[in-house]
């Protein structure tokens, strides 16, 4: 969301620039990921050199290009480490019966951040029970959708959600949730 960086990228793509020179590496961005993106995906792609005076960093030289490679390896390691920790944390929450947080909260629940649990929303539970009754009476997902004002695929997803039974899916595993089963 930095207008000057957007303008710089635009000028690079228009081939108005041969090299970008900064006093210090962190002046281009405080994020290593963003800096590497600019260097690898913007500057290198358009044959624009990148020079940092303070760090003696110059991608127009073989040593500078090698440094980009080294920085890229560490950036990738950092990304993968963060992903692994996130996956472990989400799985641990699921094992404890807690909703993973974030993302789409399953119908007919709301997420209680303090307890980490799903709380049924009574009005939505009523709609779900109506959908189940309609389905058991032989109505199609499409017909149920017309009646309750939902897309047929959404009706199917909500009717078949294992979360309704008090369970929590994570990857290919099913855990007992701490939330109330509504079916």
mmCIF file with all atom_site columns, C-alpha atoms in Angstrom:
data_model
loop_
_atom_site.group_PDB
_atom_site.id
_atom_site.type_symbol
_atom_site.label_atom_id
_atom_site.label_alt_id
_atom_site.label_comp_id
_atom_site.label_asym_id
_atom_site.label_entity_id
_atom_site.label_seq_id
_atom_site.pdbx_PDB_ins_code
_atom_site.Cartn_x
_atom_site.Cartn_y
_atom_site.Cartn_z
_atom_site.occupancy
_atom_site.B_iso_or_equiv
_atom_site.pdbx_formal_charge
_atom_site.auth_seq_id
_atom_site.auth_comp_id
_atom_site.auth_asym_id
_atom_site.auth_atom_id
_atom_site.pdbx_PDB_model_num
ATOM 1   C CA . UNK A 1 1   ? 0.000   0.000   0.000   1.00 0.00 ? 1   UNK A CA 1
ATOM 2   C CA . UNK A 1 2   ? 2.948   2.332   -0.534  1.00 0.00 ? 2   UNK A CA 1
ATOM 3   C CA . UNK A 1 3   ? 2.301   4.664   -3.486  1.00 0.00 ? 3   UNK A CA 1
ATOM 4   C CA . UNK A 1 4   ? 6.001   5.343   -4.126  1.00 0.00 ? 4   UNK A CA 1
ATOM 5   C CA . UNK A 1 5   ? 6.800   1.603   -4.291  1.00 0.00 ? 5   UNK A CA 1
ATOM 6   C CA . UNK A 1 6   ? 3.861   1.078   -6.661  1.00 0.00 ? 6   UNK A CA 1
ATOM 7   C CA . UNK A 1 7   ? 5.204   3.882   -8.860  1.00 0.00 ? 7   UNK A CA 1
ATOM 8   C CA . UNK A 1 8   ? 8.699   2.349   -8.730  1.00 0.00 ? 8   UNK A CA 1
ATOM 9   C CA . UNK A 1 9   ? 7.330   -1.058  -9.820  1.00 0.00 ? 9   UNK A CA 1
ATOM 10  C CA . UNK A 1 10  ? 5.370   0.607   -12.625 1.00 0.00 ? 10  UNK A CA 1
ATOM 11  C CA . UNK A 1 11  ? 8.477   2.464   -13.822 1.00 0.00 ? 11  UNK A CA 1
ATOM 12  C CA . UNK A 1 12  ? 10.533  -0.746  -13.690 1.00 0.00 ? 12  UNK A CA 1
ATOM 13  C CA . UNK A 1 13  ? 7.937   -2.555  -15.805 1.00 0.00 ? 13  UNK A CA 1
ATOM 14  C CA . UNK A 1 14  ? 7.949   0.325   -18.275 1.00 0.00 ? 14  UNK A CA 1
ATOM 15  C CA . UNK A 1 15  ? 11.745  -0.069  -18.433 1.00 0.00 ? 15  UNK A CA 1
ATOM 16  C CA . UNK A 1 16  ? 12.383  3.515   -17.287 1.00 0.00 ? 16  UNK A CA 1
ATOM 17  C CA . UNK A 1 17  ? 14.945  2.379   -14.691 1.00 0.00 ? 17  UNK A CA 1
ATOM 18  C CA . UNK A 1 18  ? 18.330  0.629   -14.982 1.00 0.00 ? 18  UNK A CA 1
ATOM 19  C CA . UNK A 1 19  ? 19.130  0.331   -11.280 1.00 0.00 ? 19  UNK A CA 1
ATOM 20  C CA . UNK A 1 20  ? 17.562  1.043   -7.902  1.00 0.00 ? 20  UNK A CA 1
ATOM 21  C CA . UNK A 1 21  ? 19.975  2.468   -5.338  1.00 0.00 ? 21  UNK A CA 1
ATOM 22  C CA . UNK A 1 22  ? 19.151  2.702   -1.636  1.00 0.00 ? 22  UNK A CA 1
ATOM 23  C CA . UNK A 1 23  ? 21.247  3.959   1.250   1.00 0.00 ? 23  UNK A CA 1
ATOM 24  C CA . UNK A 1 24  ? 20.285  0.987   3.436   1.00 0.00 ? 24  UNK A CA 1
ATOM 25  C CA . UNK A 1 25  ? 18.533  -2.301  2.606   1.00 0.00 ? 25  UNK A CA 1
ATOM 26  C CA . UNK A 1 26  ? 15.658  -1.723  5.046   1.00 0.00 ? 26  UNK A CA 1
ATOM 27  C CA . UNK A 1 27  ? 14.772  1.526   3.249   1.00 0.00 ? 27  UNK A CA 1
ATOM 28  C CA . UNK A 1 28  ? 13.154  -0.427  0.419   1.00 0.00 ? 28  UNK A CA 1
ATOM 29  C CA . UNK A 1 29  ? 11.062  -2.465  2.879   1.00 0.00 ? 29  UNK A CA 1
ATOM 30  C CA . UNK A 1 30  ? 11.245  -3.621  6.479   1.00 0.00 ? 30  UNK A CA 1
ATOM 31  C CA . UNK A 1 31  ? 9.945   -7.015  5.384   1.00 0.00 ? 31  UNK A CA 1
ATOM 32  C CA . UNK A 1 32  ? 12.559  -9.441  4.091   1.00 0.00 ? 32  UNK A CA 1
ATOM 33  C CA . UNK A 1 33  ? 9.829   -11.206 2.124   1.00 0.00 ? 33  UNK A CA 1
ATOM 34  C CA . UNK A 1 34  ? 8.788   -7.956  0.397   1.00 0.00 ? 34  UNK A CA 1
ATOM 35  C CA . UNK A 1 35  ? 12.415  -7.010  -0.305  1.00 0.00 ? 35  UNK A CA 1
ATOM 36  C CA . UNK A 1 36  ? 13.084  -10.412 -1.871  1.00 0.00 ? 36  UNK A CA 1
ATOM 37  C CA . UNK A 1 37  ? 9.882   -10.149 -3.896  1.00 0.00 ? 37  UNK A CA 1
ATOM 38  C CA . UNK A 1 38  ? 10.947  -6.777  -5.269  1.00 0.00 ? 38  UNK A CA 1
ATOM 39  C CA . UNK A 1 39  ? 14.447  -7.990  -6.085  1.00 0.00 ? 39  UNK A CA 1
ATOM 40  C CA . UNK A 1 40  ? 13.557  -11.414 -7.496  1.00 0.00 ? 40  UNK A CA 1
ATOM 41  C CA . UNK A 1 41  ? 10.150  -10.841 -9.083  1.00 0.00 ? 41  UNK A CA 1
ATOM 42  C CA . UNK A 1 42  ? 10.408  -7.224  -10.176 1.00 0.00 ? 42  UNK A CA 1
ATOM 43  C CA . UNK A 1 43  ? 14.000  -5.973  -10.496 1.00 0.00 ? 43  UNK A CA 1
ATOM 44  C CA . UNK A 1 44  ? 15.626  -9.214  -11.751 1.00 0.00 ? 44  UNK A CA 1
ATOM 45  C CA . UNK A 1 45  ? 12.723  -9.971  -14.070 1.00 0.00 ? 45  UNK A CA 1
ATOM 46  C CA . UNK A 1 46  ? 13.213  -6.616  -15.814 1.00 0.00 ? 46  UNK A CA 1
ATOM 47  C CA . UNK A 1 47  ? 17.032  -6.625  -15.608 1.00 0.00 ? 47  UNK A CA 1
ATOM 48  C CA . UNK A 1 48  ? 17.131  -3.782  -13.105 1.00 0.00 ? 48  UNK A CA 1
ATOM 49  C CA . UNK A 1 49  ? 20.082  -3.744  -10.724 1.00 0.00 ? 49  UNK A CA 1
ATOM 50  C CA . UNK A 1 50  ? 19.592  -3.281  -6.991  1.00 0.00 ? 50  UNK A CA 1
ATOM 51  C CA . UNK A 1 51  ? 22.307  -1.594  -4.949  1.00 0.00 ? 51  UNK A CA 1
ATOM 52  C CA . UNK A 1 52  ? 22.417  -0.925  -1.223  1.00 0.00 ? 52  UNK A CA 1
ATOM 53  C CA . UNK A 1 53  ? 25.246  1.456   -0.327  1.00 0.00 ? 53  UNK A CA 1
ATOM 54  C CA . UNK A 1 54  ? 25.362  0.675   3.411   1.00 0.00 ? 54  UNK A CA 1
ATOM 55  C CA . UNK A 1 55  ? 25.382  -3.136  3.107   1.00 0.00 ? 55  UNK A CA 1
ATOM 56  C CA . UNK A 1 56  ? 27.557  -3.153  -0.016  1.00 0.00 ? 56  UNK A CA 1
ATOM 57  C CA . UNK A 1 57  ? 24.882  -5.180  -1.748  1.00 0.00 ? 57  UNK A CA 1
ATOM 58  C CA . UNK A 1 58  ? 24.806  -5.017  -5.541  1.00 0.00 ? 58  UNK A CA 1
ATOM 59  C CA . UNK A 1 59  ? 22.778  -7.441  -7.684  1.00 0.00 ? 59  UNK A CA 1
ATOM 60  C CA . UNK A 1 60  ? 24.614  -6.265  -10.779 1.00 0.00 ? 60  UNK A CA 1
ATOM 61  C CA . UNK A 1 61  ? 27.653  -8.273  -9.583  1.00 0.00 ? 61  UNK A CA 1
ATOM 62  C CA . UNK A 1 62  ? 28.029  -12.076 -9.308  1.00 0.00 ? 62  UNK A CA 1
ATOM 63  C CA . UNK A 1 63  ? 28.538  -11.790 -5.520  1.00 0.00 ? 63  UNK A CA 1
ATOM 64  C CA . UNK A 1 64  ? 25.378  -9.693  -5.165  1.00 0.00 ? 64  UNK A CA 1
ATOM 65  C CA . UNK A 1 65  ? 23.386  -12.230 -7.147  1.00 0.00 ? 65  UNK A CA 1
ATOM 66  C CA . UNK A 1 66  ? 24.739  -15.010 -4.919  1.00 0.00 ? 66  UNK A CA 1
ATOM 67  C CA . UNK A 1 67  ? 23.645  -13.047 -1.841  1.00 0.00 ? 67  UNK A CA 1
ATOM 68  C CA . UNK A 1 68  ? 20.107  -12.935 -3.227  1.00 0.00 ? 68  UNK A CA 1
ATOM 69  C CA . UNK A 1 69  ? 20.212  -16.714 -3.509  1.00 0.00 ? 69  UNK A CA 1
ATOM 70  C CA . UNK A 1 70  ? 21.345  -17.052 0.103   1.00 0.00 ? 70  UNK A CA 1
ATOM 71  C CA . UNK A 1 71  ? 18.694  -14.610 1.330   1.00 0.00 ? 71  UNK A CA 1
ATOM 72  C CA . UNK A 1 72  ? 16.062  -16.510 -0.673  1.00 0.00 ? 72  UNK A CA 1
ATOM 73  C CA . UNK A 1 73  ? 17.012  -19.789 0.979   1.00 0.00 ? 73  UNK A CA 1
ATOM 74  C CA . UNK A 1 74  ? 16.605  -18.275 4.449   1.00 0.00 ? 74  UNK A CA 1
ATOM 75  C CA . UNK A 1 75  ? 13.344  -16.570 3.491   1.00 0.00 ? 75  UNK A CA 1
ATOM 76  C CA . UNK A 1 76  ? 11.989  -19.903 2.244   1.00 0.00 ? 76  UNK A CA 1
ATOM 77  C CA . UNK A 1 77  ? 13.144  -21.615 5.458   1.00 0.00 ? 77  UNK A CA 1
ATOM 78  C CA . UNK A 1 78  ? 11.369  -18.958 7.512   1.00 0.00 ? 78  UNK A CA 1
ATOM 79  C CA . UNK A 1 79  ? 8.132   -19.332 5.503   1.00 0.00 ? 79  UNK A CA 1
ATOM 80  C CA . UNK A 1 80  ? 8.169   -23.128 5.835   1.00 0.00 ? 80  UNK A CA 1
ATOM 81  C CA . UNK A 1 81  ? 8.937   -22.954 9.570   1.00 0.00 ? 81  UNK A CA 1
ATOM 82  C CA . UNK A 1 82  ? 6.018   -20.585 10.120  1.00 0.00 ? 82  UNK A CA 1
ATOM 83  C CA . UNK A 1 83  ? 3.706   -22.876 8.097   1.00 0.00 ? 83  UNK A CA 1
ATOM 84  C CA . UNK A 1 84  ? 4.810   -25.925 10.073  1.00 0.00 ? 84  UNK A CA 1
ATOM 85  C CA . UNK A 1 85  ? 4.263   -24.177 13.416  1.00 0.00 ? 85  UNK A CA 1
ATOM 86  C CA . UNK A 1 86  ? 0.849   -22.994 12.248  1.00 0.00 ? 86  UNK A CA 1
ATOM 87  C CA . UNK A 1 87  ? -0.169  -26.514 11.188  1.00 0.00 ? 87  UNK A CA 1
ATOM 88  C CA . UNK A 1 88  ? 1.016   -27.950 14.514  1.00 0.00 ? 88  UNK A CA 1
ATOM 89  C CA . UNK A 1 89  ? -0.913  -25.256 16.418  1.00 0.00 ? 89  UNK A CA 1
ATOM 90  C CA . UNK A 1 90  ? -4.117  -25.841 14.453  1.00 0.00 ? 90  UNK A CA 1
ATOM 91  C CA . UNK A 1 91  ? -3.891  -29.613 14.928  1.00 0.00 ? 91  UNK A CA 1
ATOM 92  C CA . UNK A 1 92  ? -3.288  -29.174 18.679  1.00 0.00 ? 92  UNK A CA 1
ATOM 93  C CA . UNK A 1 93  ? -6.384  -26.947 18.936  1.00 0.00 ? 93  UNK A CA 1
ATOM 94  C CA . UNK A 1 94  ? -8.419  -29.574 17.075  1.00 0.00 ? 94  UNK A CA 1
ATOM 95  C CA . UNK A 1 95  ? -7.134  -32.326 19.389  1.00 0.00 ? 95  UNK A CA 1
ATOM 96  C CA . UNK A 1 96  ? -8.240  -30.193 22.346  1.00 0.00 ? 96  UNK A CA 1
ATOM 97  C CA . UNK A 1 97  ? -11.695 -29.863 20.772  1.00 0.00 ? 97  UNK A CA 1
ATOM 98  C CA . UNK A 1 98  ? -11.271 -26.171 19.989  1.00 0.00 ? 98  UNK A CA 1
ATOM 99  C CA . UNK A 1 99  ? -12.156 -24.488 16.705  1.00 0.00 ? 99  UNK A CA 1
ATOM 100 C CA . UNK A 1 100 ? -9.016  -23.645 14.750  1.00 0.00 ? 100 UNK A CA 1
ATOM 101 C CA . UNK A 1 101 ? -9.914  -19.946 14.744  1.00 0.00 ? 101 UNK A CA 1
ATOM 102 C CA . UNK A 1 102 ? -10.046 -17.666 11.757  1.00 0.00 ? 102 UNK A CA 1
ATOM 103 C CA . UNK A 1 103 ? -11.407 -18.754 8.441   1.00 0.00 ? 103 UNK A CA 1
ATOM 104 C CA . UNK A 1 104 ? -15.046 -19.489 7.785   1.00 0.00 ? 104 UNK A CA 1
ATOM 105 C CA . UNK A 1 105 ? -16.993 -20.337 10.890  1.00 0.00 ? 105 UNK A CA 1
ATOM 106 C CA . UNK A 1 106 ? -19.318 -23.249 10.193  1.00 0.00 ? 106 UNK A CA 1
ATOM 107 C CA . UNK A 1 107 ? -23.066 -22.714 10.065  1.00 0.00 ? 107 UNK A CA 1
ATOM 108 C CA . UNK A 1 108 ? -24.946 -22.589 12.524  1.00 0.00 ? 108 UNK A CA 1
ATOM 109 C CA . UNK A 1 109 ? -22.247 -21.461 14.940  1.00 0.00 ? 109 UNK A CA 1
ATOM 110 C CA . UNK A 1 110 ? -20.378 -18.379 16.035  1.00 0.00 ? 110 UNK A CA 1
ATOM 111 C CA . UNK A 1 111 ? -16.822 -18.455 17.345  1.00 0.00 ? 111 UNK A CA 1
ATOM 112 C CA . UNK A 1 112 ? -16.151 -17.563 20.970  1.00 0.00 ? 112 UNK A CA 1
ATOM 113 C CA . UNK A 1 113 ? -12.542 -16.385 21.033  1.00 0.00 ? 113 UNK A CA 1
ATOM 114 C CA . UNK A 1 114 ? -12.190 -16.646 24.824  1.00 0.00 ? 114 UNK A CA 1
ATOM 115 C CA . UNK A 1 115 ? -13.114 -20.327 25.043  1.00 0.00 ? 115 UNK A CA 1
ATOM 116 C CA . UNK A 1 116 ? -11.876 -21.180 21.556  1.00 0.00 ? 116 UNK A CA 1
ATOM 117 C CA . UNK A 1 117 ? -15.159 -22.955 20.995  1.00 0.00 ? 117 UNK A CA 1
ATOM 118 C CA . UNK A 1 118 ? -18.097 -22.799 18.641  1.00 0.00 ? 118 UNK A CA 1
ATOM 119 C CA . UNK A 1 119 ? -21.392 -21.565 20.081  1.00 0.00 ? 119 UNK A CA 1
ATOM 120 C CA . UNK A 1 120 ? -24.684 -22.463 18.366  1.00 0.00 ? 120 UNK A CA 1
ATOM 121 C CA . UNK A 1 121 ? -26.775 -19.557 17.066  1.00 0.00 ? 121 UNK A CA 1
ATOM 122 C CA . UNK A 1 122 ? -30.386 -20.531 17.911  1.00 0.00 ? 122 UNK A CA 1
ATOM 123 C CA . UNK A 1 123 ? -31.978 -18.909 14.839  1.00 0.00 ? 123 UNK A CA 1
ATOM 124 C CA . UNK A 1 124 ? -29.529 -20.662 12.528  1.00 0.00 ? 124 UNK A CA 1
ATOM 125 C CA . UNK A 1 125 ? -30.005 -23.983 14.349  1.00 0.00 ? 125 UNK A CA 1
ATOM 126 C CA . UNK A 1 126 ? -33.743 -23.639 13.615  1.00 0.00 ? 126 UNK A CA 1
ATOM 127 C CA . UNK A 1 127 ? -32.984 -23.125 9.917   1.00 0.00 ? 127 UNK A CA 1
ATOM 128 C CA . UNK A 1 128 ? -30.692 -26.171 9.925   1.00 0.00 ? 128 UNK A CA 1
ATOM 129 C CA . UNK A 1 129 ? -33.385 -28.314 11.591  1.00 0.00 ? 129 UNK A CA 1
ATOM 130 C CA . UNK A 1 130 ? -35.926 -27.097 9.018   1.00 0.00 ? 130 UNK A CA 1
ATOM 131 C CA . UNK A 1 131 ? -33.517 -28.052 6.220   1.00 0.00 ? 131 UNK A CA 1
ATOM 132 C CA . UNK A 1 132 ? -33.043 -31.512 7.770   1.00 0.00 ? 132 UNK A CA 1
ATOM 133 C CA . UNK A 1 133 ? -36.825 -32.020 8.017   1.00 0.00 ? 133 UNK A CA 1
ATOM 134 C CA . UNK A 1 134 ? -37.283 -30.971 4.401   1.00 0.00 ? 134 UNK A CA 1
ATOM 135 C CA . UNK A 1 135 ? -34.508 -33.318 3.298   1.00 0.00 ? 135 UNK A CA 1
ATOM 136 C CA . UNK A 1 136 ? -35.967 -36.238 5.269   1.00 0.00 ? 136 UNK A CA 1
ATOM 137 C CA . UNK A 1 137 ? -39.344 -35.569 3.652   1.00 0.00 ? 137 UNK A CA 1
ATOM 138 C CA . UNK A 1 138 ? -37.720 -36.140 0.252   1.00 0.00 ? 138 UNK A CA 1
ATOM 139 C CA . UNK A 1 139 ? -36.979 -32.601 -0.885  1.00 0.00 ? 139 UNK A CA 1
ATOM 140 C CA . UNK A 1 140 ? -33.883 -32.055 -3.048  1.00 0.00 ? 140 UNK A CA 1
ATOM 141 C CA . UNK A 1 141 ? -31.058 -29.708 -2.088  1.00 0.00 ? 141 UNK A CA 1
ATOM 142 C CA . UNK A 1 142 ? -32.276 -27.346 -4.802  1.00 0.00 ? 142 UNK A CA 1
ATOM 143 C CA . UNK A 1 143 ? -35.868 -27.300 -3.487  1.00 0.00 ? 143 UNK A CA 1
ATOM 144 C CA . UNK A 1 144 ? -34.648 -26.812 0.094   1.00 0.00 ? 144 UNK A CA 1
ATOM 145 C CA . UNK A 1 145 ? -32.471 -23.955 -1.131  1.00 0.00 ? 145 UNK A CA 1
ATOM 146 C CA . UNK A 1 146 ? -35.490 -22.271 -2.720  1.00 0.00 ? 146 UNK A CA 1
ATOM 147 C CA . UNK A 1 147 ? -37.466 -22.603 0.510   1.00 0.00 ? 147 UNK A CA 1
ATOM 148 C CA . UNK A 1 148 ? -34.746 -21.312 2.862   1.00 0.00 ? 148 UNK A CA 1
ATOM 149 C CA . UNK A 1 149 ? -33.104 -18.883 0.431   1.00 0.00 ? 149 UNK A CA 1
ATOM 150 C CA . UNK A 1 150 ? -29.760 -20.616 -0.064  1.00 0.00 ? 150 UNK A CA 1
ATOM 151 C CA . UNK A 1 151 ? -27.813 -22.012 -2.975  1.00 0.00 ? 151 UNK A CA 1
ATOM 152 C CA . UNK A 1 152 ? -28.291 -25.800 -3.317  1.00 0.00 ? 152 UNK A CA 1
ATOM 153 C CA . UNK A 1 153 ? -24.555 -26.451 -2.865  1.00 0.00 ? 153 UNK A CA 1
ATOM 154 C CA . UNK A 1 154 ? -24.607 -24.436 0.361   1.00 0.00 ? 154 UNK A CA 1
ATOM 155 C CA . UNK A 1 155 ? -27.627 -26.435 1.575   1.00 0.00 ? 155 UNK A CA 1
ATOM 156 C CA . UNK A 1 156 ? -25.789 -29.694 0.873   1.00 0.00 ? 156 UNK A CA 1
ATOM 157 C CA . UNK A 1 157 ? -22.609 -28.504 2.596   1.00 0.00 ? 157 UNK A CA 1
ATOM 158 C CA . UNK A 1 158 ? -24.510 -27.333 5.671   1.00 0.00 ? 158 UNK A CA 1
ATOM 159 C CA . UNK A 1 159 ? -26.625 -30.476 5.932   1.00 0.00 ? 159 UNK A CA 1
ATOM 160 C CA . UNK A 1 160 ? -23.637 -32.796 5.645   1.00 0.00 ? 160 UNK A CA 1
ATOM 161 C CA . UNK A 1 161 ? -21.238 -30.850 7.891   1.00 0.00 ? 161 UNK A CA 1
ATOM 162 C CA . UNK A 1 162 ? -19.715 -33.121 10.510  1.00 0.00 ? 162 UNK A CA 1
ATOM 163 C CA . UNK A 1 163 ? -19.276 -30.071 12.750  1.00 0.00 ? 163 UNK A CA 1
ATOM 164 C CA . UNK A 1 164 ? -23.039 -30.221 13.407  1.00 0.00 ? 164 UNK A CA 1
ATOM 165 C CA . UNK A 1 165 ? -22.485 -33.511 15.266  1.00 0.00 ? 165 UNK A CA 1
ATOM 166 C CA . UNK A 1 166 ? -19.999 -32.036 17.737  1.00 0.00 ? 166 UNK A CA 1
ATOM 167 C CA . UNK A 1 167 ? -16.951 -33.167 15.786  1.00 0.00 ? 167 UNK A CA 1
ATOM 168 C CA . UNK A 1 168 ? -14.090 -31.120 14.329  1.00 0.00 ? 168 UNK A CA 1
ATOM 169 C CA . UNK A 1 169 ? -12.402 -32.125 11.093  1.00 0.00 ? 169 UNK A CA 1
ATOM 170 C CA . UNK A 1 170 ? -8.763  -31.295 10.502  1.00 0.00 ? 170 UNK A CA 1
ATOM 171 C CA . UNK A 1 171 ? -7.044  -32.623 7.411   1.00 0.00 ? 171 UNK A CA 1
ATOM 172 C CA . UNK A 1 172 ? -7.934  -36.325 7.256   1.00 0.00 ? 172 UNK A CA 1
ATOM 173 C CA . UNK A 1 173 ? -8.723  -36.634 10.968  1.00 0.00 ? 173 UNK A CA 1
ATOM 174 C CA . UNK A 1 174 ? -11.888 -36.126 13.018  1.00 0.00 ? 174 UNK A CA 1
ATOM 175 C CA . UNK A 1 175 ? -11.679 -34.911 16.628  1.00 0.00 ? 175 UNK A CA 1
ATOM 176 C CA . UNK A 1 176 ? -14.296 -34.580 19.369  1.00 0.00 ? 176 UNK A CA 1
ATOM 177 C CA . UNK A 1 177 ? -15.180 -30.921 19.663  1.00 0.00 ? 177 UNK A CA 1
ATOM 178 C CA . UNK A 1 178 ? -15.938 -29.039 22.846  1.00 0.00 ? 178 UNK A CA 1
ATOM 179 C CA . UNK A 1 179 ? -18.863 -27.414 21.070  1.00 0.00 ? 179 UNK A CA 1
ATOM 180 C CA . UNK A 1 180 ? -22.471 -28.505 21.385  1.00 0.00 ? 180 UNK A CA 1
ATOM 181 C CA . UNK A 1 181 ? -23.766 -30.874 18.724  1.00 0.00 ? 181 UNK A CA 1
ATOM 182 C CA . UNK A 1 182 ? -26.843 -29.401 17.037  1.00 0.00 ? 182 UNK A CA 1
ATOM 183 C CA . UNK A 1 183 ? -27.783 -32.637 15.245  1.00 0.00 ? 183 UNK A CA 1
#
